[in-house]
Amino acid sequence: MTAPLSHLPLLPDALYAAHRSFTRNRPRLSPKSGAALKYGRDYPGAYLLKRGLFLPPELPEIMGEEMAREGLERLEIIERIREAMTPDPVQPKARVAALESSLFMRDQLLRDIDWTSMAHSLEVRVPLVDAHLLQQLAPVIFAETDLGKDLLADSPIPPLPPEVRNRRKTGFIVPIRDWMATHTNGRPQMFGMRAWALQLLEWRGLMPKLE
């Protein structure tokens, strides 16, 4: 967190404005990194900085002043994020878990699993996010131990063998960069997935097409 410096008058906004100007035509640099003082003073602001594709001050340039103002007023994004960890879990790890499970996992990851699986006529179940299971495991999950996923690997009978628990992670990648290369022709090169997000807005008629 950046609490001490973030409370200096005008400094967070001045640094953010200077950083935006510097990174505007430099797609390899994150346009959000200059907002650490502005949003990094508490968990809701830091989470918005981490997960938000565009920050509130950028929205008027994308959708216009009136729509951006009305949307931000109705959404109340900082308060919505704060509600996700209310009551306050207190422990930093638990706060992040509450934010990720309530916002990123529920609103994006599970949604993405749903539409991709249904597109291929698959039925997907996610038993490890069952509320009753998590309630029972919470004291173990947030205990200050180094057991980590070994507890999960040891839970079957017999436990998972070393060749399974020690193998390299493979992961699952959504080919967003390939889609971007195919569908964002003509849009200026931008940091991360911003060009793809703007293309989606254009397809939905929420912003003008590029000439």
PDB file of C-alpha atoms in Angstrom:
ATOM      1  CA  MET A   1       0.000   0.000   0.000  1.00  0.00           C
ATOM      2  CA  THR A   2       1.076   3.599  -0.577  1.00  0.00           C
ATOM      3  CA  ALA A   3      -0.905   5.304   2.205  1.00  0.00           C
ATOM      4  CA  PRO A   4       1.582   7.986   3.409  1.00  0.00           C
ATOM      5  CA  LEU A   5       2.380   9.583   0.032  1.00  0.00           C
ATOM      6  CA  SER A   6      -1.140   9.063  -1.322  1.00  0.00           C
ATOM      7  CA  HIS A   7      -2.529  11.604   1.146  1.00  0.00           C
ATOM      8  CA  LEU A   8      -0.278  14.451   0.005  1.00  0.00           C
ATOM      9  CA  PRO A   9      -2.478  17.103  -1.660  1.00  0.00           C
ATOM     10  CA  LEU A  10      -2.632  16.870  -5.490  1.00  0.00           C
ATOM     11  CA  LEU A  11       0.411  14.569  -5.710  1.00  0.00           C
ATOM     12  CA  PRO A  12      -1.420  11.343  -6.713  1.00  0.00           C
ATOM     13  CA  ASP A  13      -3.404  13.107  -9.463  1.00  0.00           C
ATOM     14  CA  ALA A  14      -0.342  14.982 -10.732  1.00  0.00           C
ATOM     15  CA  LEU A  15       1.763  11.827 -10.962  1.00  0.00           C
ATOM     16  CA  TYR A  16      -1.060   9.928 -12.646  1.00  0.00           C
ATOM     17  CA  ALA A  17      -1.563  12.677 -15.248  1.00  0.00           C
ATOM     18  CA  ALA A  18       2.171  12.839 -15.978  1.00  0.00           C
ATOM     19  CA  HIS A  19       2.392   9.072 -16.313  1.00  0.00           C
ATOM     20  CA  ARG A  20      -0.606   8.923 -18.661  1.00  0.00           C
ATOM     21  CA  SER A  21       1.018  11.508 -20.894  1.00  0.00           C
ATOM     22  CA  PHE A  22       4.307   9.587 -20.908  1.00  0.00           C
ATOM     23  CA  THR A  23       2.771   6.181 -21.677  1.00  0.00           C
ATOM     24  CA  ARG A  24       0.143   7.300 -24.209  1.00  0.00           C
ATOM     25  CA  ASN A  25       2.218   6.222 -27.232  1.00  0.00           C
ATOM     26  CA  ARG A  26       4.274   3.531 -25.483  1.00  0.00           C
ATOM     27  CA  PRO A  27       2.180   0.314 -25.593  1.00  0.00           C
ATOM     28  CA  ARG A  28       4.802  -1.735 -23.747  1.00  0.00           C
ATOM     29  CA  LEU A  29       4.353   0.377 -20.598  1.00  0.00           C
ATOM     30  CA  SER A  30       1.328  -0.115 -18.380  1.00  0.00           C
ATOM     31  CA  PRO A  31      -0.907   2.986 -18.375  1.00  0.00           C
ATOM     32  CA  LYS A  32      -2.106   1.975 -14.892  1.00  0.00           C
ATOM     33  CA  SER A  33       1.222   1.860 -13.066  1.00  0.00           C
ATOM     34  CA  GLY A  34       1.242   5.625 -12.568  1.00  0.00           C
ATOM     35  CA  ALA A  35      -1.986   5.380 -10.555  1.00  0.00           C
ATOM     36  CA  ALA A  36      -0.433   3.492  -7.630  1.00  0.00           C
ATOM     37  CA  LEU A  37      -0.518   6.564  -5.384  1.00  0.00           C
ATOM     38  CA  LYS A  38      -4.050   7.443  -6.461  1.00  0.00           C
ATOM     39  CA  TYR A  39      -5.601   4.015  -5.904  1.00  0.00           C
ATOM     40  CA  GLY A  40      -3.091   2.058  -3.831  1.00  0.00           C
ATOM     41  CA  ARG A  41      -3.998   3.486  -0.422  1.00  0.00           C
ATOM     42  CA  ASP A  42      -6.432   0.667   0.474  1.00  0.00           C
ATOM     43  CA  TYR A  43      -7.584  -2.763  -0.668  1.00  0.00           C
ATOM     44  CA  PRO A  44     -10.562  -1.676  -2.839  1.00  0.00           C
ATOM     45  CA  GLY A  45      -8.477   0.870  -4.746  1.00  0.00           C
ATOM     46  CA  ALA A  46      -5.536  -1.497  -5.140  1.00  0.00           C
ATOM     47  CA  TYR A  47      -7.866  -4.237  -6.398  1.00  0.00           C
ATOM     48  CA  LEU A  48      -9.399  -1.884  -8.967  1.00  0.00           C
ATOM     49  CA  LEU A  49      -5.888  -0.994 -10.079  1.00  0.00           C
ATOM     50  CA  LYS A  50      -4.990  -4.673 -10.417  1.00  0.00           C
ATOM     51  CA  ARG A  51      -8.114  -5.994 -12.140  1.00  0.00           C
ATOM     52  CA  GLY A  52      -9.560  -2.959 -13.902  1.00  0.00           C
ATOM     53  CA  LEU A  53      -8.800  -2.920 -17.620  1.00  0.00           C
ATOM     54  CA  PHE A  54      -9.411   0.837 -17.762  1.00  0.00           C
ATOM     55  CA  LEU A  55      -9.410   3.185 -14.781  1.00  0.00           C
ATOM     56  CA  PRO A  56     -12.243   5.679 -14.085  1.00  0.00           C
ATOM     57  CA  PRO A  57     -10.330   8.791 -15.337  1.00  0.00           C
ATOM     58  CA  GLU A  58      -9.830   7.075 -18.720  1.00  0.00           C
ATOM     59  CA  LEU A  59     -13.493   6.301 -19.368  1.00  0.00           C
ATOM     60  CA  PRO A  60     -14.633   9.746 -20.626  1.00  0.00           C
ATOM     61  CA  GLU A  61     -12.213   9.430 -23.570  1.00  0.00           C
ATOM     62  CA  ILE A  62     -13.718   6.041 -24.437  1.00  0.00           C
ATOM     63  CA  MET A  63     -17.466   6.507 -23.981  1.00  0.00           C
ATOM     64  CA  GLY A  64     -17.936  10.236 -23.504  1.00  0.00           C
ATOM     65  CA  GLU A  65     -18.239  12.418 -20.417  1.00  0.00           C
ATOM     66  CA  GLU A  66     -21.952  11.922 -19.769  1.00  0.00           C
ATOM     67  CA  MET A  67     -22.065   8.147 -20.119  1.00  0.00           C
ATOM     68  CA  ALA A  68     -18.877   7.686 -18.101  1.00  0.00           C
ATOM     69  CA  ARG A  69     -20.131   9.913 -15.286  1.00  0.00           C
ATOM     70  CA  GLU A  70     -23.530   8.229 -15.135  1.00  0.00           C
ATOM     71  CA  GLY A  71     -22.013   4.752 -15.262  1.00  0.00           C
ATOM     72  CA  LEU A  72     -19.507   5.426 -12.504  1.00  0.00           C
ATOM     73  CA  GLU A  73     -22.184   6.991 -10.289  1.00  0.00           C
ATOM     74  CA  ARG A  74     -24.512   4.030 -10.702  1.00  0.00           C
ATOM     75  CA  LEU A  75     -21.806   1.385 -10.387  1.00  0.00           C
ATOM     76  CA  GLU A  76     -20.014   2.885  -7.378  1.00  0.00           C
ATOM     77  CA  ILE A  77     -17.111   0.573  -8.153  1.00  0.00           C
ATOM     78  CA  ILE A  78     -14.990   1.217  -5.045  1.00  0.00           C
ATOM     79  CA  GLU A  79     -17.947   0.601  -2.736  1.00  0.00           C
ATOM     80  CA  ARG A  80     -18.883  -2.530  -4.680  1.00  0.00           C
ATOM     81  CA  ILE A  81     -15.364  -3.865  -4.210  1.00  0.00           C
ATOM     82  CA  ARG A  82     -15.424  -2.936  -0.520  1.00  0.00           C
ATOM     83  CA  GLU A  83     -18.675  -4.870  -0.057  1.00  0.00           C
ATOM     84  CA  ALA A  84     -16.948  -8.010  -1.359  1.00  0.00           C
ATOM     85  CA  MET A  85     -14.795  -8.133   1.773  1.00  0.00           C
ATOM     86  CA  THR A  86     -17.481  -7.075   4.262  1.00  0.00           C
ATOM     87  CA  PRO A  87     -17.326  -8.125   7.033  1.00  0.00           C
ATOM     88  CA  ASP A  88     -13.596  -7.518   6.948  1.00  0.00           C
ATOM     89  CA  PRO A  89     -11.677 -10.834   7.093  1.00  0.00           C
ATOM     90  CA  VAL A  90      -8.786  -8.836   8.661  1.00  0.00           C
ATOM     91  CA  GLN A  91      -6.035 -11.177   7.473  1.00  0.00           C
ATOM     92  CA  PRO A  92      -4.426  -9.918   4.215  1.00  0.00           C
ATOM     93  CA  LYS A  93      -4.584 -13.353   2.562  1.00  0.00           C
ATOM     94  CA  ALA A  94      -8.250 -13.699   3.486  1.00  0.00           C
ATOM     95  CA  ARG A  95      -9.047 -10.222   2.138  1.00  0.00           C
ATOM     96  CA  VAL A  96      -7.510 -11.045  -1.229  1.00  0.00           C
ATOM     97  CA  ALA A  97      -9.303 -14.413  -1.282  1.00  0.00           C
ATOM     98  CA  ALA A  98     -12.627 -12.709  -0.597  1.00  0.00           C
ATOM     99  CA  LEU A  99     -12.065 -10.211  -3.404  1.00  0.00           C
ATOM    100  CA  GLU A 100     -10.896 -12.791  -5.931  1.00  0.00           C
ATOM    101  CA  SER A 101     -13.651 -15.296  -5.179  1.00  0.00           C
ATOM    102  CA  SER A 102     -16.461 -12.721  -5.069  1.00  0.00           C
ATOM    103  CA  LEU A 103     -15.411 -10.672  -8.087  1.00  0.00           C
ATOM    104  CA  PHE A 104     -12.821 -12.202 -10.411  1.00  0.00           C
ATOM    105  CA  MET A 105     -13.718 -15.878 -10.013  1.00  0.00           C
ATOM    106  CA  ARG A 106     -17.496 -15.499  -9.826  1.00  0.00           C
ATOM    107  CA  ASP A 107     -17.957 -12.716 -12.367  1.00  0.00           C
ATOM    108  CA  GLN A 108     -15.308 -13.730 -14.897  1.00  0.00           C
ATOM    109  CA  LEU A 109     -13.672 -17.137 -14.486  1.00  0.00           C
ATOM    110  CA  LEU A 110     -16.850 -19.124 -13.772  1.00  0.00           C
ATOM    111  CA  ARG A 111     -18.697 -17.226 -16.482  1.00  0.00           C
ATOM    112  CA  ASP A 112     -15.914 -17.985 -18.963  1.00  0.00           C
ATOM    113  CA  ILE A 113     -16.003 -21.679 -18.015  1.00  0.00           C
ATOM    114  CA  ASP A 114     -19.766 -21.689 -18.514  1.00  0.00           C
ATOM    115  CA  TRP A 115     -19.875 -20.215 -22.004  1.00  0.00           C
ATOM    116  CA  THR A 116     -16.845 -22.096 -23.310  1.00  0.00           C
ATOM    117  CA  SER A 117     -18.071 -25.447 -21.997  1.00  0.00           C
ATOM    118  CA  MET A 118     -21.623 -24.918 -23.264  1.00  0.00           C
ATOM    119  CA  ALA A 119     -20.269 -23.956 -26.682  1.00  0.00           C
ATOM    120  CA  HIS A 120     -18.851 -27.500 -26.886  1.00  0.00           C
ATOM    121  CA  SER A 121     -21.796 -29.269 -25.211  1.00  0.00           C
ATOM    122  CA  LEU A 122     -19.839 -29.995 -22.033  1.00  0.00           C
ATOM    123  CA  GLU A 123     -21.171 -29.955 -18.482  1.00  0.00           C
ATOM    124  CA  VAL A 124     -18.586 -28.604 -16.040  1.00  0.00           C
ATOM    125  CA  ARG A 125     -18.704 -28.850 -12.249  1.00  0.00           C
ATOM    126  CA  VAL A 126     -16.467 -26.910  -9.843  1.00  0.00           C
ATOM    127  CA  PRO A 127     -16.710 -28.819  -6.530  1.00  0.00           C
ATOM    128  CA  LEU A 128     -13.790 -27.039  -4.864  1.00  0.00           C
ATOM    129  CA  VAL A 129     -15.751 -23.775  -4.701  1.00  0.00           C
ATOM    130  CA  ASP A 130     -18.676 -25.322  -2.843  1.00  0.00           C
ATOM    131  CA  ALA A 131     -19.666 -22.914  -0.048  1.00  0.00           C
ATOM    132  CA  HIS A 132     -20.082 -25.624   2.609  1.00  0.00           C
ATOM    133  CA  LEU A 133     -16.707 -27.162   1.746  1.00  0.00           C
ATOM    134  CA  LEU A 134     -14.949 -23.795   1.911  1.00  0.00           C
ATOM    135  CA  GLN A 135     -16.579 -22.989   5.227  1.00  0.00           C
ATOM    136  CA  GLN A 136     -15.148 -26.167   6.713  1.00  0.00           C
ATOM    137  CA  LEU A 137     -11.704 -25.665   5.168  1.00  0.00           C
ATOM    138  CA  ALA A 138     -11.316 -21.939   5.867  1.00  0.00           C
ATOM    139  CA  PRO A 139      -9.418 -22.408   9.187  1.00  0.00           C
ATOM    140  CA  VAL A 140      -6.945 -24.691   7.394  1.00  0.00           C
ATOM    141  CA  ILE A 141      -6.639 -22.552   4.271  1.00  0.00           C
ATOM    142  CA  PHE A 142      -5.787 -19.404   6.197  1.00  0.00           C
ATOM    143  CA  ALA A 143      -3.628 -21.011   8.868  1.00  0.00           C
ATOM    144  CA  GLU A 144      -0.015 -19.851   8.872  1.00  0.00           C
ATOM    145  CA  THR A 145       1.469 -23.096   7.560  1.00  0.00           C
ATOM    146  CA  ASP A 146       3.573 -24.204   4.597  1.00  0.00           C
ATOM    147  CA  LEU A 147       1.401 -27.193   3.724  1.00  0.00           C
ATOM    148  CA  GLY A 148      -0.256 -25.490   0.776  1.00  0.00           C
ATOM    149  CA  LYS A 149      -1.710 -27.894  -1.763  1.00  0.00           C
ATOM    150  CA  ASP A 150      -0.110 -30.906  -0.083  1.00  0.00           C
ATOM    151  CA  LEU A 151      -3.259 -31.192   2.025  1.00  0.00           C
ATOM    152  CA  LEU A 152      -5.337 -31.515  -1.128  1.00  0.00           C
ATOM    153  CA  ALA A 153      -2.921 -34.038  -2.654  1.00  0.00           C
ATOM    154  CA  ASP A 154      -2.994 -36.117   0.542  1.00  0.00           C
ATOM    155  CA  SER A 155      -6.795 -36.161   0.856  1.00  0.00           C
ATOM    156  CA  PRO A 156      -7.579 -39.043  -1.587  1.00  0.00           C
ATOM    157  CA  ILE A 157      -7.147 -42.663  -0.515  1.00  0.00           C
ATOM    158  CA  PRO A 158      -4.487 -43.487  -1.521  1.00  0.00           C
ATOM    159  CA  PRO A 159      -2.819 -40.023  -1.760  1.00  0.00           C
ATOM    160  CA  LEU A 160      -1.750 -38.705  -5.138  1.00  0.00           C
ATOM    161  CA  PRO A 161       1.587 -40.223  -6.186  1.00  0.00           C
ATOM    162  CA  PRO A 162       4.734 -38.064  -6.556  1.00  0.00           C
ATOM    163  CA  GLU A 163       4.590 -38.184 -10.378  1.00  0.00           C
ATOM    164  CA  VAL A 164       1.229 -36.396 -10.244  1.00  0.00           C
ATOM    165  CA  ARG A 165       1.830 -33.877  -7.455  1.00  0.00           C
ATOM    166  CA  ASN A 166       5.328 -32.924  -8.639  1.00  0.00           C
ATOM    167  CA  ARG A 167       4.721 -32.629 -12.357  1.00  0.00           C
ATOM    168  CA  ARG A 168       5.003 -29.244 -14.047  1.00  0.00           C
ATOM    169  CA  LYS A 169       1.912 -27.113 -14.363  1.00  0.00           C
ATOM    170  CA  THR A 170       0.297 -27.117 -17.784  1.00  0.00           C
ATOM    171  CA  GLY A 171      -2.415 -24.495 -17.345  1.00  0.00           C
ATOM    172  CA  PHE A 172      -5.194 -23.531 -19.712  1.00  0.00           C
ATOM    173  CA  ILE A 173      -4.790 -20.626 -22.095  1.00  0.00           C
ATOM    174  CA  VAL A 174      -7.577 -18.723 -23.804  1.00  0.00           C
ATOM    175  CA  PRO A 175      -6.177 -17.609 -27.208  1.00  0.00           C
ATOM    176  CA  ILE A 176      -7.089 -13.950 -26.720  1.00  0.00           C
ATOM    177  CA  ARG A 177      -3.902 -12.678 -28.360  1.00  0.00           C
ATOM    178  CA  ASP A 178      -4.730 -14.658 -31.518  1.00  0.00           C
ATOM    179  CA  TRP A 179      -8.235 -13.220 -31.555  1.00  0.00           C
ATOM    180  CA  MET A 180      -6.847  -9.753 -31.074  1.00  0.00           C
ATOM    181  CA  ALA A 181      -4.449 -10.138 -33.998  1.00  0.00           C
ATOM    182  CA  THR A 182      -7.353 -11.229 -36.201  1.00  0.00           C
ATOM    183  CA  HIS A 183     -10.016  -8.729 -35.190  1.00  0.00           C
ATOM    184  CA  THR A 184      -8.263  -5.520 -34.145  1.00  0.00           C
ATOM    185  CA  ASN A 185      -6.718  -4.578 -37.479  1.00  0.00           C
ATOM    186  CA  GLY A 186      -6.443  -0.827 -37.782  1.00  0.00           C
ATOM    187  CA  ARG A 187      -6.672  -0.144 -34.059  1.00  0.00           C
ATOM    188  CA  PRO A 188      -3.504   1.373 -32.594  1.00  0.00           C
ATOM    189  CA  GLN A 189      -1.236  -0.956 -30.643  1.00  0.00           C
ATOM    190  CA  MET A 190      -2.171  -0.774 -26.973  1.00  0.00           C
ATOM    191  CA  PHE A 191      -1.058  -2.250 -23.684  1.00  0.00           C
ATOM    192  CA  GLY A 192      -2.383  -5.695 -22.788  1.00  0.00           C
ATOM    193  CA  MET A 193      -5.947  -6.468 -23.915  1.00  0.00           C
ATOM    194  CA  ARG A 194      -7.108  -2.888 -24.234  1.00  0.00           C
ATOM    195  CA  ALA A 195      -7.369  -2.994 -28.030  1.00  0.00           C
ATOM    196  CA  TRP A 196      -9.538  -6.108 -27.803  1.00  0.00           C
ATOM    197  CA  ALA A 197     -11.816  -4.457 -25.221  1.00  0.00           C
ATOM    198  CA  LEU A 198     -12.278  -1.392 -27.415  1.00  0.00           C
ATOM    199  CA  GLN A 199     -13.037  -3.626 -30.387  1.00  0.00           C
ATOM    200  CA  LEU A 200     -15.817  -5.300 -28.389  1.00  0.00           C
ATOM    201  CA  LEU A 201     -17.262  -1.884 -27.541  1.00  0.00           C
ATOM    202  CA  GLU A 202     -17.180  -0.983 -31.229  1.00  0.00           C
ATOM    203  CA  TRP A 203     -19.000  -4.185 -32.208  1.00  0.00           C
ATOM    204  CA  ARG A 204     -21.703  -3.399 -29.661  1.00  0.00           C
ATOM    205  CA  GLY A 205     -22.118   0.106 -31.049  1.00  0.00           C
ATOM    206  CA  LEU A 206     -20.874   1.791 -27.880  1.00  0.00           C
ATOM    207  CA  MET A 207     -18.072   3.725 -29.573  1.00  0.00           C
ATOM    208  CA  PRO A 208     -17.419   4.999 -33.104  1.00  0.00           C
ATOM    209  CA  LYS A 209     -15.574   2.857 -35.632  1.00  0.00           C
ATOM    210  CA  LEU A 210     -12.070   3.706 -36.658  1.00  0.00           C
ATOM    211  CA  GLU A 211     -11.767   5.532 -39.946  1.00  0.00           C
TER     212      GLU A 211
END
